[in-house]
Amino acid sequence: MHINIQSAISLKKYNTFGIEEIATNFIEITDPIQLLSAFEAGIFEKDFLTLGGGSNILFTKPYQGYIIKINIKGIQATTLKQDIFITASAGEIWNDLVWYCINNNYNGLENMALIPGTVGASPVQNIGAYGTELMNIFYSCVAFDTLEGVFRIFHNEDCKFSYRDSIFKSEQKGRYIITEVTYKLDTLPSINTTYGAISKELENRNITNPTIRDIAEVVSAIRVEKLPDPSTIGNAGSFFKNPIISLEQYNKLKELFPNIISFNMPNNQIKLAAGWLIEQCEWKGKVIGQAGVWKNQALVLINIHSATGNEIFELSSKIINDVYQKFNVKLEREVNIF
Ligand code: FAD
Ligand code: NAP
């Protein structure tokens, strides 16, 4: 099947940071079969990068290989007793899928409303927000193996999901191109309002018995209030992961910093709020050149107007260094750096 290779394409509109870098080659995939053609043409023997919505990527230099932009569309639902299996193509917009489910009364995606990006990227970092993670609803995905030139099916346990991580972001990073994802949902709602500001916002709206639509609307409203809109201020959401440390290390920190924000995790581990750590190092709202730290959430780095990827990256290094000096905790970048 035909593939169209475009040359010297600006990546500015393909990454939510709005970084101006050039891709030497750019291929848009609208049908999974085109991946076979690309394989036969030897494209995957060269440098390539699979691109969805570019909302978790920072370009720090021109991309000299092939950008493989995934734009495969389609959503299908199948009902089996009380389970609903939704299969969505990788190029579908995640938030469109969330609203497709809400409009059809399928439960499970509502707490993840308004996360930017595509369906194909959703398993890569096991996206999550407001107490739900993708791994809770992920059934399987189809992915093209760029080494072997075949399509493979990954079930939930194959993906080695963990906090903001999966096999596609760790040991097999870059190898597989996800073409479709199947989610297993429920027709019986199990509303989750315990996280962050959800219950407070429901109270403000006098909602005592929320539906999944209420949850999605409330989550979307909180997000719009708290996060910069990438269409006006370039960003990639949380730049860092929340660090997970041992109980022992936490107890030492708690003695030194009694107000430290923390959450219990399985296996005696503790999750720290990275935003709080950064704030304590007085980075919130600070700007260096064209790169800045968002005034309402210190986890989010922003492109003031015309930042280079390197300016953002250097700012992130300074923050990692300061947090390490103060708390002896090493922040990890969540955003993929290229
Ligand atoms: P891209 O940025 O294009 O790619 C991300 C990674 O996935 C890259 O390594 C890429 O190679 C790989 N990839 C992309 N598509 C495929 C594919 N089809 N097959 C294989 N690999 C692929 N994330 C959260 O988890 N929770 C949040 O609440 C959240 N909020 C955000 C808020 C804002 C304002 C922004 C800008 C970002 C936020 N993010 C959040 C991060 C981002 O939205 C997610 O990581 C999202 O899943 C990225 O999707 P994408 O299509 O833009 O991926
Ligand atoms: P928040 O509500 O101010 O909370 C700060 C941090 O505390 C969050 O990172 C969250 O961890 C954690 N948290 C809050 N309530 C919790 C609870 N009941 N149990 C366990 N952990 C709790 O956070 P926010 O910045 O406004 O973000 C809200 C949600 O959207 C979070 O889930 C966040 O992950 C998600 N989000 C993600 C991105 C991204 O790019 N990855 C960007 C924006 C928002 P978790 O992050 O582990 O959930």
mmCIF file of C-alpha atoms in Angstrom, residues 32-33 35-36 39 44 48 50 70 72 87-90 119-121 123-124 138 140-155 158-159 166-168 172 174-182:
data_model
loop_
_atom_site.group_PDB
_atom_site.id
_atom_site.type_symbol
_atom_site.label_atom_id
_atom_site.label_comp_id
_atom_site.label_asym_id
_atom_site.label_seq_id
_atom_site.Cartn_x
_atom_site.Cartn_y
_atom_site.Cartn_z
ATOM 1 C CA PRO A 32 -2.185 -0.321 9.470
ATOM 2 C CA ILE A 33 -1.244 -2.048 6.185
ATOM 3 C CA LEU A 35 3.228 -0.156 8.191
ATOM 4 C CA LEU A 36 3.971 -3.356 6.246
ATOM 5 C CA PHE A 39 8.761 -2.225 6.715
ATOM 6 C CA PHE A 44 12.302 0.819 10.281
ATOM 7 C CA PHE A 48 12.178 6.534 13.380
ATOM 8 C CA THR A 50 6.137 7.028 16.332
ATOM 9 C CA ILE A 70 -0.308 7.718 13.438
ATOM 10 C CA ILE A 72 -5.681 5.592 11.901
ATOM 11 C CA THR A 87 -11.878 -1.186 20.138
ATOM 12 C CA ALA A 88 -10.459 2.152 19.048
ATOM 13 C CA SER A 89 -7.871 2.826 16.353
ATOM 14 C CA ALA A 90 -4.605 4.376 17.489
ATOM 15 C CA VAL A 119 -5.595 6.229 21.857
ATOM 16 C CA GLY A 120 -2.375 4.646 20.520
ATOM 17 C CA ALA A 121 -0.257 6.403 23.126
ATOM 18 C CA PRO A 123 -0.924 2.321 26.988
ATOM 19 C CA VAL A 124 2.608 3.668 26.445
ATOM 20 C CA PHE A 138 -7.070 -1.992 29.183
ATOM 21 C CA SER A 140 -5.495 -5.738 24.733
ATOM 22 C CA CYS A 141 -3.826 -3.913 21.891
ATOM 23 C CA VAL A 142 -2.565 -4.724 18.424
ATOM 24 C CA ALA A 143 0.945 -3.488 17.708
ATOM 25 C CA PHE A 144 3.215 -3.685 14.698
ATOM 26 C CA ASP A 145 6.620 -5.164 15.500
ATOM 27 C CA THR A 146 9.056 -2.974 13.575
ATOM 28 C CA LEU A 147 11.876 -5.513 14.062
ATOM 29 C CA GLU A 148 10.024 -8.577 12.751
ATOM 30 C CA GLY A 149 7.492 -6.921 10.439
ATOM 31 C CA VAL A 150 4.433 -8.610 11.984
ATOM 32 C CA PHE A 151 1.380 -7.533 13.991
ATOM 33 C CA ARG A 152 1.218 -8.834 17.583
ATOM 34 C CA ILE A 153 -1.471 -8.848 20.237
ATOM 35 C CA PHE A 154 -0.589 -7.706 23.763
ATOM 36 C CA HIS A 155 -2.933 -8.562 26.620
ATOM 37 C CA ASP A 158 1.970 -8.645 28.630
ATOM 38 C CA CYS A 159 2.244 -4.873 28.914
ATOM 39 C CA SER A 166 4.638 0.004 30.479
ATOM 40 C CA ILE A 167 6.753 -2.312 28.359
ATOM 41 C CA PHE A 168 6.286 0.194 25.487
ATOM 42 C CA GLN A 172 10.687 -2.380 24.360
ATOM 43 C CA GLY A 174 10.184 2.428 20.351
ATOM 44 C CA ARG A 175 9.954 -1.119 18.947
ATOM 45 C CA TYR A 176 6.172 -1.494 18.612
ATOM 46 C CA ILE A 177 3.694 0.740 16.836
ATOM 47 C CA ILE A 178 0.271 0.362 18.448
ATOM 48 C CA THR A 179 -2.482 0.356 15.820
ATOM 49 C CA GLU A 180 -5.560 -0.292 17.975
ATOM 50 C CA VAL A 181 -6.507 -0.693 21.621
ATOM 51 C CA THR A 182 -9.378 -2.665 23.160
#
